[in-house]
PDB file of C-alpha atoms in Angstrom:
ATOM      1  CA  UNK A   1      30.091  13.749   0.940  1.00  0.00           C
ATOM      2  CA  UNK A   2      26.198  14.366   0.471  1.00  0.00           C
ATOM      3  CA  UNK A   3      24.103  14.469   3.550  1.00  0.00           C
ATOM      4  CA  UNK A   4      22.524  11.198   4.274  1.00  0.00           C
ATOM      5  CA  UNK A   5      19.139  13.048   4.369  1.00  0.00           C
ATOM      6  CA  UNK A   6      19.221  14.049   0.813  1.00  0.00           C
ATOM      7  CA  UNK A   7      19.070  10.388  -0.263  1.00  0.00           C
ATOM      8  CA  UNK A   8      15.429  10.349   1.173  1.00  0.00           C
ATOM      9  CA  UNK A   9      14.383  13.642  -0.153  1.00  0.00           C
ATOM     10  CA  UNK A  10      11.375  13.288  -2.489  1.00  0.00           C
ATOM     11  CA  UNK A  11      10.860  16.927  -3.623  1.00  0.00           C
ATOM     12  CA  UNK A  12       9.773  17.374  -7.324  1.00  0.00           C
ATOM     13  CA  UNK A  13       8.042  13.754  -7.257  1.00  0.00           C
ATOM     14  CA  UNK A  14       4.549  12.898  -7.685  1.00  0.00           C
ATOM     15  CA  UNK A  15       2.765  10.083  -5.664  1.00  0.00           C
ATOM     16  CA  UNK A  16      -0.428   8.344  -6.026  1.00  0.00           C
ATOM     17  CA  UNK A  17      -1.513   6.590  -2.948  1.00  0.00           C
ATOM     18  CA  UNK A  18      -4.563   4.302  -3.295  1.00  0.00           C
ATOM     19  CA  UNK A  19      -7.151   3.753   0.004  1.00  0.00           C
ATOM     20  CA  UNK A  20      -5.548   6.855   1.103  1.00  0.00           C
ATOM     21  CA  UNK A  21      -8.446   7.961   3.502  1.00  0.00           C
ATOM     22  CA  UNK A  22      -7.530   5.932   6.648  1.00  0.00           C
ATOM     23  CA  UNK A  23      -5.132   3.757   8.561  1.00  0.00           C
ATOM     24  CA  UNK A  24      -1.980   2.753   6.702  1.00  0.00           C
ATOM     25  CA  UNK A  25      -2.875   4.302   3.279  1.00  0.00           C
ATOM     26  CA  UNK A  26      -3.243   7.713   5.399  1.00  0.00           C
ATOM     27  CA  UNK A  27       0.051   7.321   7.279  1.00  0.00           C
ATOM     28  CA  UNK A  28       1.938   6.547   3.710  1.00  0.00           C
ATOM     29  CA  UNK A  29       0.550   9.658   2.146  1.00  0.00           C
ATOM     30  CA  UNK A  30       1.757  11.895   5.031  1.00  0.00           C
ATOM     31  CA  UNK A  31       5.039  10.205   5.288  1.00  0.00           C
ATOM     32  CA  UNK A  32       5.669  10.926   1.404  1.00  0.00           C
ATOM     33  CA  UNK A  33       4.333  14.203   1.877  1.00  0.00           C
ATOM     34  CA  UNK A  34       6.730  15.168   4.627  1.00  0.00           C
ATOM     35  CA  UNK A  35       9.755  13.815   2.361  1.00  0.00           C
ATOM     36  CA  UNK A  36       8.596  16.474  -0.184  1.00  0.00           C
ATOM     37  CA  UNK A  37       6.517  14.566  -2.591  1.00  0.00           C
ATOM     38  CA  UNK A  38       3.044  15.858  -3.829  1.00  0.00           C
ATOM     39  CA  UNK A  39       0.586  13.093  -3.046  1.00  0.00           C
ATOM     40  CA  UNK A  40      -2.621  12.741  -5.016  1.00  0.00           C
ATOM     41  CA  UNK A  41      -4.952  10.699  -2.234  1.00  0.00           C
ATOM     42  CA  UNK A  42      -7.454   8.047  -3.803  1.00  0.00           C
ATOM     43  CA  UNK A  43     -10.443   6.880  -1.946  1.00  0.00           C
ATOM     44  CA  UNK A  44     -13.558   5.175  -2.850  1.00  0.00           C
ATOM     45  CA  UNK A  45     -15.445   8.331  -2.190  1.00  0.00           C
ATOM     46  CA  UNK A  46     -13.715  11.731  -2.778  1.00  0.00           C
ATOM     47  CA  UNK A  47     -14.901  13.307   0.706  1.00  0.00           C
ATOM     48  CA  UNK A  48     -13.131  10.562   2.511  1.00  0.00           C
ATOM     49  CA  UNK A  49      -9.694  11.219   0.881  1.00  0.00           C
ATOM     50  CA  UNK A  50     -10.299  15.034   1.733  1.00  0.00           C
ATOM     51  CA  UNK A  51      -9.477  14.466   5.544  1.00  0.00           C
ATOM     52  CA  UNK A  52      -5.890  13.234   4.440  1.00  0.00           C
ATOM     53  CA  UNK A  53      -5.500  15.786   1.934  1.00  0.00           C
ATOM     54  CA  UNK A  54      -6.176  18.943   4.801  1.00  0.00           C
ATOM     55  CA  UNK A  55      -3.598  17.109   7.184  1.00  0.00           C
ATOM     56  CA  UNK A  56      -0.948  17.099   4.441  1.00  0.00           C
ATOM     57  CA  UNK A  57      -1.699  20.892   3.373  1.00  0.00           C
ATOM     58  CA  UNK A  58      -1.914  21.912   6.938  1.00  0.00           C
ATOM     59  CA  UNK A  59       1.762  20.538   7.525  1.00  0.00           C
ATOM     60  CA  UNK A  60       2.913  22.680   4.384  1.00  0.00           C
ATOM     61  CA  UNK A  61       2.765  19.886   1.651  1.00  0.00           C
ATOM     62  CA  UNK A  62       0.906  19.951  -1.712  1.00  0.00           C
ATOM     63  CA  UNK A  63      -2.052  17.004  -2.133  1.00  0.00           C
ATOM     64  CA  UNK A  64      -5.211  16.207  -4.364  1.00  0.00           C
ATOM     65  CA  UNK A  65      -8.154  14.070  -3.382  1.00  0.00           C
ATOM     66  CA  UNK A  66      -9.653  11.927  -5.950  1.00  0.00           C
ATOM     67  CA  UNK A  67     -12.716   9.352  -5.364  1.00  0.00           C
ATOM     68  CA  UNK A  68     -12.530   6.084  -7.186  1.00  0.00           C
ATOM     69  CA  UNK A  69     -12.950   2.324  -6.995  1.00  0.00           C
ATOM     70  CA  UNK A  70      -9.513   0.726  -7.665  1.00  0.00           C
ATOM     71  CA  UNK A  71     -11.402  -2.313  -9.066  1.00  0.00           C
ATOM     72  CA  UNK A  72     -13.120  -0.303 -12.005  1.00  0.00           C
ATOM     73  CA  UNK A  73     -10.502   0.368 -14.941  1.00  0.00           C
ATOM     74  CA  UNK A  74     -12.398   3.598 -15.688  1.00  0.00           C
ATOM     75  CA  UNK A  75     -11.994   4.945 -12.150  1.00  0.00           C
ATOM     76  CA  UNK A  76      -8.301   4.150 -11.757  1.00  0.00           C
ATOM     77  CA  UNK A  77      -7.354   5.554 -15.556  1.00  0.00           C
ATOM     78  CA  UNK A  78      -9.368   8.954 -14.163  1.00  0.00           C
ATOM     79  CA  UNK A  79      -7.492   9.071 -11.085  1.00  0.00           C
ATOM     80  CA  UNK A  80      -4.172   8.981 -13.073  1.00  0.00           C
ATOM     81  CA  UNK A  81      -5.301  11.134 -15.764  1.00  0.00           C
ATOM     82  CA  UNK A  82      -6.459  13.632 -12.481  1.00  0.00           C
ATOM     83  CA  UNK A  83      -3.156  13.218 -11.418  1.00  0.00           C
ATOM     84  CA  UNK A  84      -1.245  14.299 -14.236  1.00  0.00           C
ATOM     85  CA  UNK A  85      -3.488  17.104 -14.902  1.00  0.00           C
ATOM     86  CA  UNK A  86      -2.585  18.808 -11.404  1.00  0.00           C
ATOM     87  CA  UNK A  87       0.981  17.847 -10.999  1.00  0.00           C
ATOM     88  CA  UNK A  88       2.036  17.193 -14.827  1.00  0.00           C
ATOM     89  CA  UNK A  89       4.115  13.657 -13.749  1.00  0.00           C
ATOM     90  CA  UNK A  90       3.456  10.446 -11.766  1.00  0.00           C
ATOM     91  CA  UNK A  91       6.496   8.886 -10.198  1.00  0.00           C
ATOM     92  CA  UNK A  92       5.313   7.155  -7.465  1.00  0.00           C
ATOM     93  CA  UNK A  93       2.430   4.408  -7.186  1.00  0.00           C
ATOM     94  CA  UNK A  94       1.394   3.012  -3.530  1.00  0.00           C
ATOM     95  CA  UNK A  95      -0.965   0.148  -4.126  1.00  0.00           C
ATOM     96  CA  UNK A  96      -2.548   0.311  -0.982  1.00  0.00           C
ATOM     97  CA  UNK A  97      -6.539  -0.117  -1.208  1.00  0.00           C
ATOM     98  CA  UNK A  98      -7.684  -3.629   0.132  1.00  0.00           C
ATOM     99  CA  UNK A  99     -10.634  -5.239   1.657  1.00  0.00           C
ATOM    100  CA  UNK A 100     -11.044  -8.413   3.934  1.00  0.00           C
ATOM    101  CA  UNK A 101     -14.227 -10.119   5.061  1.00  0.00           C
ATOM    102  CA  UNK A 102     -12.881 -12.526   8.037  1.00  0.00           C
ATOM    103  CA  UNK A 103     -15.429 -15.462   7.770  1.00  0.00           C
ATOM    104  CA  UNK A 104     -15.124 -19.100   7.543  1.00  0.00           C
ATOM    105  CA  UNK A 105     -14.110 -20.544   4.275  1.00  0.00           C
ATOM    106  CA  UNK A 106     -17.963 -22.615   3.855  1.00  0.00           C
ATOM    107  CA  UNK A 107     -19.843 -19.228   4.348  1.00  0.00           C
ATOM    108  CA  UNK A 108     -17.708 -17.113   2.038  1.00  0.00           C
ATOM    109  CA  UNK A 109     -20.544 -16.352  -1.088  1.00  0.00           C
ATOM    110  CA  UNK A 110     -18.877 -16.216  -4.966  1.00  0.00           C
ATOM    111  CA  UNK A 111     -19.662 -12.480  -4.935  1.00  0.00           C
ATOM    112  CA  UNK A 112     -17.798 -11.780  -1.538  1.00  0.00           C
ATOM    113  CA  UNK A 113     -15.093 -13.986  -2.748  1.00  0.00           C
ATOM    114  CA  UNK A 114     -15.090 -11.956  -6.222  1.00  0.00           C
ATOM    115  CA  UNK A 115     -15.133  -8.588  -4.519  1.00  0.00           C
ATOM    116  CA  UNK A 116     -12.132  -9.061  -2.194  1.00  0.00           C
ATOM    117  CA  UNK A 117      -9.975 -10.428  -5.278  1.00  0.00           C
ATOM    118  CA  UNK A 118     -11.245  -7.722  -7.494  1.00  0.00           C
ATOM    119  CA  UNK A 119      -9.957  -4.570  -5.098  1.00  0.00           C
ATOM    120  CA  UNK A 120      -6.940  -6.466  -3.553  1.00  0.00           C
ATOM    121  CA  UNK A 121      -5.472  -8.156  -6.730  1.00  0.00           C
ATOM    122  CA  UNK A 122      -7.433  -6.876  -9.855  1.00  0.00           C
ATOM    123  CA  UNK A 123      -7.195  -3.582  -8.182  1.00  0.00           C
ATOM    124  CA  UNK A 124      -3.438  -3.538  -7.852  1.00  0.00           C
ATOM    125  CA  UNK A 125      -3.131  -4.921 -11.330  1.00  0.00           C
ATOM    126  CA  UNK A 126      -4.902  -2.123 -12.944  1.00  0.00           C
ATOM    127  CA  UNK A 127      -3.334   0.615 -10.749  1.00  0.00           C
ATOM    128  CA  UNK A 128       0.102  -0.835 -11.865  1.00  0.00           C
ATOM    129  CA  UNK A 129      -0.698  -1.241 -15.391  1.00  0.00           C
ATOM    130  CA  UNK A 130      -2.268   2.103 -15.964  1.00  0.00           C
ATOM    131  CA  UNK A 131       0.520   3.715 -13.921  1.00  0.00           C
ATOM    132  CA  UNK A 132       3.393   1.724 -15.403  1.00  0.00           C
ATOM    133  CA  UNK A 133       2.201   2.902 -18.694  1.00  0.00           C
ATOM    134  CA  UNK A 134       2.743   6.371 -17.958  1.00  0.00           C
ATOM    135  CA  UNK A 135       5.931   5.793 -16.080  1.00  0.00           C
ATOM    136  CA  UNK A 136       7.276   4.084 -19.464  1.00  0.00           C
ATOM    137  CA  UNK A 137       5.846   6.972 -21.748  1.00  0.00           C
ATOM    138  CA  UNK A 138       7.642   9.806 -19.488  1.00  0.00           C
ATOM    139  CA  UNK A 139      10.931   7.899 -19.381  1.00  0.00           C
ATOM    140  CA  UNK A 140      11.995   8.938 -15.868  1.00  0.00           C
ATOM    141  CA  UNK A 141      11.905   5.732 -14.353  1.00  0.00           C
ATOM    142  CA  UNK A 142       9.632   4.980 -11.201  1.00  0.00           C
ATOM    143  CA  UNK A 143       8.437   3.289  -8.187  1.00  0.00           C
ATOM    144  CA  UNK A 144       5.755   0.959  -7.074  1.00  0.00           C
ATOM    145  CA  UNK A 145       5.018  -0.489  -3.726  1.00  0.00           C
ATOM    146  CA  UNK A 146       2.643  -3.095  -3.104  1.00  0.00           C
ATOM    147  CA  UNK A 147       0.985  -3.375   0.144  1.00  0.00           C
ATOM    148  CA  UNK A 148       0.919  -6.981   1.140  1.00  0.00           C
ATOM    149  CA  UNK A 149       0.632  -8.810   4.305  1.00  0.00           C
ATOM    150  CA  UNK A 150       1.876 -11.722   6.381  1.00  0.00           C
ATOM    151  CA  UNK A 151      -1.281 -13.214   5.861  1.00  0.00           C
ATOM    152  CA  UNK A 152       0.435 -13.906   2.302  1.00  0.00           C
ATOM    153  CA  UNK A 153       2.645 -16.298   4.115  1.00  0.00           C
ATOM    154  CA  UNK A 154       0.957 -17.455   7.123  1.00  0.00           C
ATOM    155  CA  UNK A 155      -2.410 -18.399   7.368  1.00  0.00           C
ATOM    156  CA  UNK A 156      -4.898 -17.498  10.099  1.00  0.00           C
ATOM    157  CA  UNK A 157      -8.426 -19.129  10.008  1.00  0.00           C
ATOM    158  CA  UNK A 158     -11.109 -17.113   8.960  1.00  0.00           C
ATOM    159  CA  UNK A 159      -9.313 -15.239   6.283  1.00  0.00           C
ATOM    160  CA  UNK A 160      -8.575 -17.396   3.428  1.00  0.00           C
ATOM    161  CA  UNK A 161      -9.822 -14.685   0.926  1.00  0.00           C
ATOM    162  CA  UNK A 162      -7.613 -12.299   2.203  1.00  0.00           C
ATOM    163  CA  UNK A 163      -4.591 -14.718   2.519  1.00  0.00           C
ATOM    164  CA  UNK A 164      -5.150 -15.896  -1.239  1.00  0.00           C
ATOM    165  CA  UNK A 165      -5.154 -12.093  -2.037  1.00  0.00           C
ATOM    166  CA  UNK A 166      -2.095 -11.274  -0.588  1.00  0.00           C
ATOM    167  CA  UNK A 167      -0.123 -14.303  -1.365  1.00  0.00           C
ATOM    168  CA  UNK A 168      -0.870 -13.321  -5.086  1.00  0.00           C
ATOM    169  CA  UNK A 169       0.634  -9.850  -4.524  1.00  0.00           C
ATOM    170  CA  UNK A 170       4.023 -11.390  -3.946  1.00  0.00           C
ATOM    171  CA  UNK A 171       4.123 -12.891  -7.308  1.00  0.00           C
ATOM    172  CA  UNK A 172       3.052  -9.655  -9.059  1.00  0.00           C
ATOM    173  CA  UNK A 173       5.670  -7.793  -7.491  1.00  0.00           C
ATOM    174  CA  UNK A 174       8.475 -10.084  -8.524  1.00  0.00           C
ATOM    175  CA  UNK A 175       7.041 -10.307 -11.742  1.00  0.00           C
ATOM    176  CA  UNK A 176       6.554  -6.456 -12.494  1.00  0.00           C
ATOM    177  CA  UNK A 177      10.201  -5.899 -10.932  1.00  0.00           C
ATOM    178  CA  UNK A 178      11.689  -8.411 -13.301  1.00  0.00           C
ATOM    179  CA  UNK A 179       9.691  -7.000 -16.425  1.00  0.00           C
ATOM    180  CA  UNK A 180       9.854  -3.501 -15.839  1.00  0.00           C
ATOM    181  CA  UNK A 181      13.632  -3.037 -14.306  1.00  0.00           C
ATOM    182  CA  UNK A 182      14.990  -1.969 -18.026  1.00  0.00           C
ATOM    183  CA  UNK A 183      12.777   0.944 -17.804  1.00  0.00           C
ATOM    184  CA  UNK A 184      14.094   2.058 -14.214  1.00  0.00           C
ATOM    185  CA  UNK A 185      11.070   1.424 -12.379  1.00  0.00           C
ATOM    186  CA  UNK A 186      11.565  -0.622  -9.253  1.00  0.00           C
ATOM    187  CA  UNK A 187       8.446  -2.568  -7.590  1.00  0.00           C
ATOM    188  CA  UNK A 188       8.532  -3.636  -4.271  1.00  0.00           C
ATOM    189  CA  UNK A 189       5.832  -5.013  -1.528  1.00  0.00           C
ATOM    190  CA  UNK A 190       5.708  -4.094   2.239  1.00  0.00           C
ATOM    191  CA  UNK A 191       3.831  -6.822   4.322  1.00  0.00           C
ATOM    192  CA  UNK A 192       2.980  -5.637   7.275  1.00  0.00           C
ATOM    193  CA  UNK A 193       1.638  -7.810  10.491  1.00  0.00           C
ATOM    194  CA  UNK A 194      -0.921  -6.579  12.844  1.00  0.00           C
ATOM    195  CA  UNK A 195      -1.277  -2.910  12.551  1.00  0.00           C
ATOM    196  CA  UNK A 196      -3.618  -0.749  15.080  1.00  0.00           C
ATOM    197  CA  UNK A 197      -5.944   0.329  12.196  1.00  0.00           C
ATOM    198  CA  UNK A 198      -9.831   0.403  11.874  1.00  0.00           C
ATOM    199  CA  UNK A 199      -9.857  -3.141  10.515  1.00  0.00           C
ATOM    200  CA  UNK A 200      -8.413  -4.638  13.454  1.00  0.00           C
ATOM    201  CA  UNK A 201      -8.745  -2.186  16.217  1.00  0.00           C
ATOM    202  CA  UNK A 202     -12.053  -4.074  17.496  1.00  0.00           C
ATOM    203  CA  UNK A 203     -10.794  -7.458  17.784  1.00  0.00           C
ATOM    204  CA  UNK A 204      -7.502  -6.315  19.680  1.00  0.00           C
ATOM    205  CA  UNK A 205      -9.835  -4.607  22.269  1.00  0.00           C
ATOM    206  CA  UNK A 206     -11.104  -8.026  23.037  1.00  0.00           C
ATOM    207  CA  UNK A 207      -8.440  -8.937  25.851  1.00  0.00           C
ATOM    208  CA  UNK A 208      -7.801 -12.754  24.916  1.00  0.00           C
ATOM    209  CA  UNK A 209      -8.008 -11.943  21.343  1.00  0.00           C
ATOM    210  CA  UNK A 210      -5.144  -9.486  22.077  1.00  0.00           C
ATOM    211  CA  UNK A 211      -3.062 -11.937  24.268  1.00  0.00           C
ATOM    212  CA  UNK A 212      -3.192 -14.555  21.508  1.00  0.00           C
ATOM    213  CA  UNK A 213      -2.146 -11.859  18.964  1.00  0.00           C
ATOM    214  CA  UNK A 214       0.666 -10.647  20.812  1.00  0.00           C
ATOM    215  CA  UNK A 215       2.145 -14.341  21.967  1.00  0.00           C
ATOM    216  CA  UNK A 216       2.763 -14.672  18.126  1.00  0.00           C
ATOM    217  CA  UNK A 217       4.615 -11.373  18.109  1.00  0.00           C
ATOM    218  CA  UNK A 218       8.324 -11.852  19.226  1.00  0.00           C
ATOM    219  CA  UNK A 219       8.279  -7.977  19.776  1.00  0.00           C
ATOM    220  CA  UNK A 220       4.983  -8.225  21.706  1.00  0.00           C
ATOM    221  CA  UNK A 221       2.849  -5.666  20.459  1.00  0.00           C
ATOM    222  CA  UNK A 222       1.246  -4.444  17.274  1.00  0.00           C
ATOM    223  CA  UNK A 223       2.343  -1.617  14.774  1.00  0.00           C
ATOM    224  CA  UNK A 224       1.176   1.604  14.214  1.00  0.00           C
ATOM    225  CA  UNK A 225       0.324   2.640  10.722  1.00  0.00           C
ATOM    226  CA  UNK A 226       3.252   5.611  11.030  1.00  0.00           C
ATOM    227  CA  UNK A 227       5.855   2.646  11.450  1.00  0.00           C
ATOM    228  CA  UNK A 228       5.261   2.005   7.915  1.00  0.00           C
ATOM    229  CA  UNK A 229       5.996   5.444   6.449  1.00  0.00           C
ATOM    230  CA  UNK A 230       9.854   5.595   6.973  1.00  0.00           C
ATOM    231  CA  UNK A 231      10.293   2.147   4.742  1.00  0.00           C
ATOM    232  CA  UNK A 232       8.011   3.433   2.338  1.00  0.00           C
ATOM    233  CA  UNK A 233      10.019   6.339   1.697  1.00  0.00           C
ATOM    234  CA  UNK A 234      13.141   4.428   1.440  1.00  0.00           C
ATOM    235  CA  UNK A 235      11.802   2.321  -1.429  1.00  0.00           C
ATOM    236  CA  UNK A 236      10.618   5.164  -3.305  1.00  0.00           C
ATOM    237  CA  UNK A 237      13.794   7.580  -2.667  1.00  0.00           C
ATOM    238  CA  UNK A 238      17.205   7.177  -4.288  1.00  0.00           C
ATOM    239  CA  UNK A 239      18.104   5.588  -0.967  1.00  0.00           C
ATOM    240  CA  UNK A 240      16.516   2.339  -2.164  1.00  0.00           C
ATOM    241  CA  UNK A 241      17.643   2.646  -5.803  1.00  0.00           C
ATOM    242  CA  UNK A 242      18.965  -0.668  -5.730  1.00  0.00           C
ATOM    243  CA  UNK A 243      16.135  -2.626  -4.045  1.00  0.00           C
ATOM    244  CA  UNK A 244      13.535  -4.085  -5.995  1.00  0.00           C
ATOM    245  CA  UNK A 245      11.181  -7.248  -6.389  1.00  0.00           C
ATOM    246  CA  UNK A 246      11.491  -7.537  -2.467  1.00  0.00           C
ATOM    247  CA  UNK A 247       8.501  -8.404   0.132  1.00  0.00           C
ATOM    248  CA  UNK A 248       9.865  -6.637   3.171  1.00  0.00           C
ATOM    249  CA  UNK A 249       7.938  -7.792   6.574  1.00  0.00           C
ATOM    250  CA  UNK A 250       7.149  -5.554   9.046  1.00  0.00           C
ATOM    251  CA  UNK A 251       5.849  -7.578  11.734  1.00  0.00           C
ATOM    252  CA  UNK A 252       7.707  -7.349  14.784  1.00  0.00           C
ATOM    253  CA  UNK A 253       9.130 -10.731  13.774  1.00  0.00           C
ATOM    254  CA  UNK A 254       5.794 -12.869  13.405  1.00  0.00           C
ATOM    255  CA  UNK A 255       6.833 -14.698  10.432  1.00  0.00           C
ATOM    256  CA  UNK A 256      10.142 -16.062  11.812  1.00  0.00           C
ATOM    257  CA  UNK A 257       8.655 -16.985  15.273  1.00  0.00           C
TER     258      UNK A 257
END
């Protein structure tokens, strides 16, 4: 009988992780590297990605830092090209880069609205389109994990820009999964709830806000970025070969409460 750990081994696989400089993106890059993958880490500025690359290399892994904006088609194409030049293949795309405003709807300018949708939706579209073209060309299948959010299903006030973008990712995930299944490419979405990242650490330091947030989570705590790593490895490994088109909530039970 094949050891269970072999089902989650990513040795020989190459992953491109967007938004890899901090928080969830960094945690997922480290998790994939610990499972054996070689990881290209994309951040808006290359020096920001270097810290993640250093951590991977210090742990004995192999990684590459790339700078670029996911909402700019030329930057995405250059990131995929750099990955292929360095590692000669691309098996996994982690579509993680994202931004949010946290403003009342009436105060959001058109330029601010467009920026959130450009990064969170168009950025995922561009990364998926360019990565999928390479995966189809190579003929080895592939895996894409899109980073969604519980905000795509439950709608807290002051986050209409973010909620709209994350709801769109559900549709993108399902559509790509059905269209590319015949190529052996699986597409899934991970939708976290509150995670202890730089984006929400400051609000959660307010005791009143923290109590209100925790009261809506059955497990009564927020997640750590590292807790999203094992599921990501599952979805990118042979262990998840029969999972596609799914949005999986990692939220302490928030969407069912």
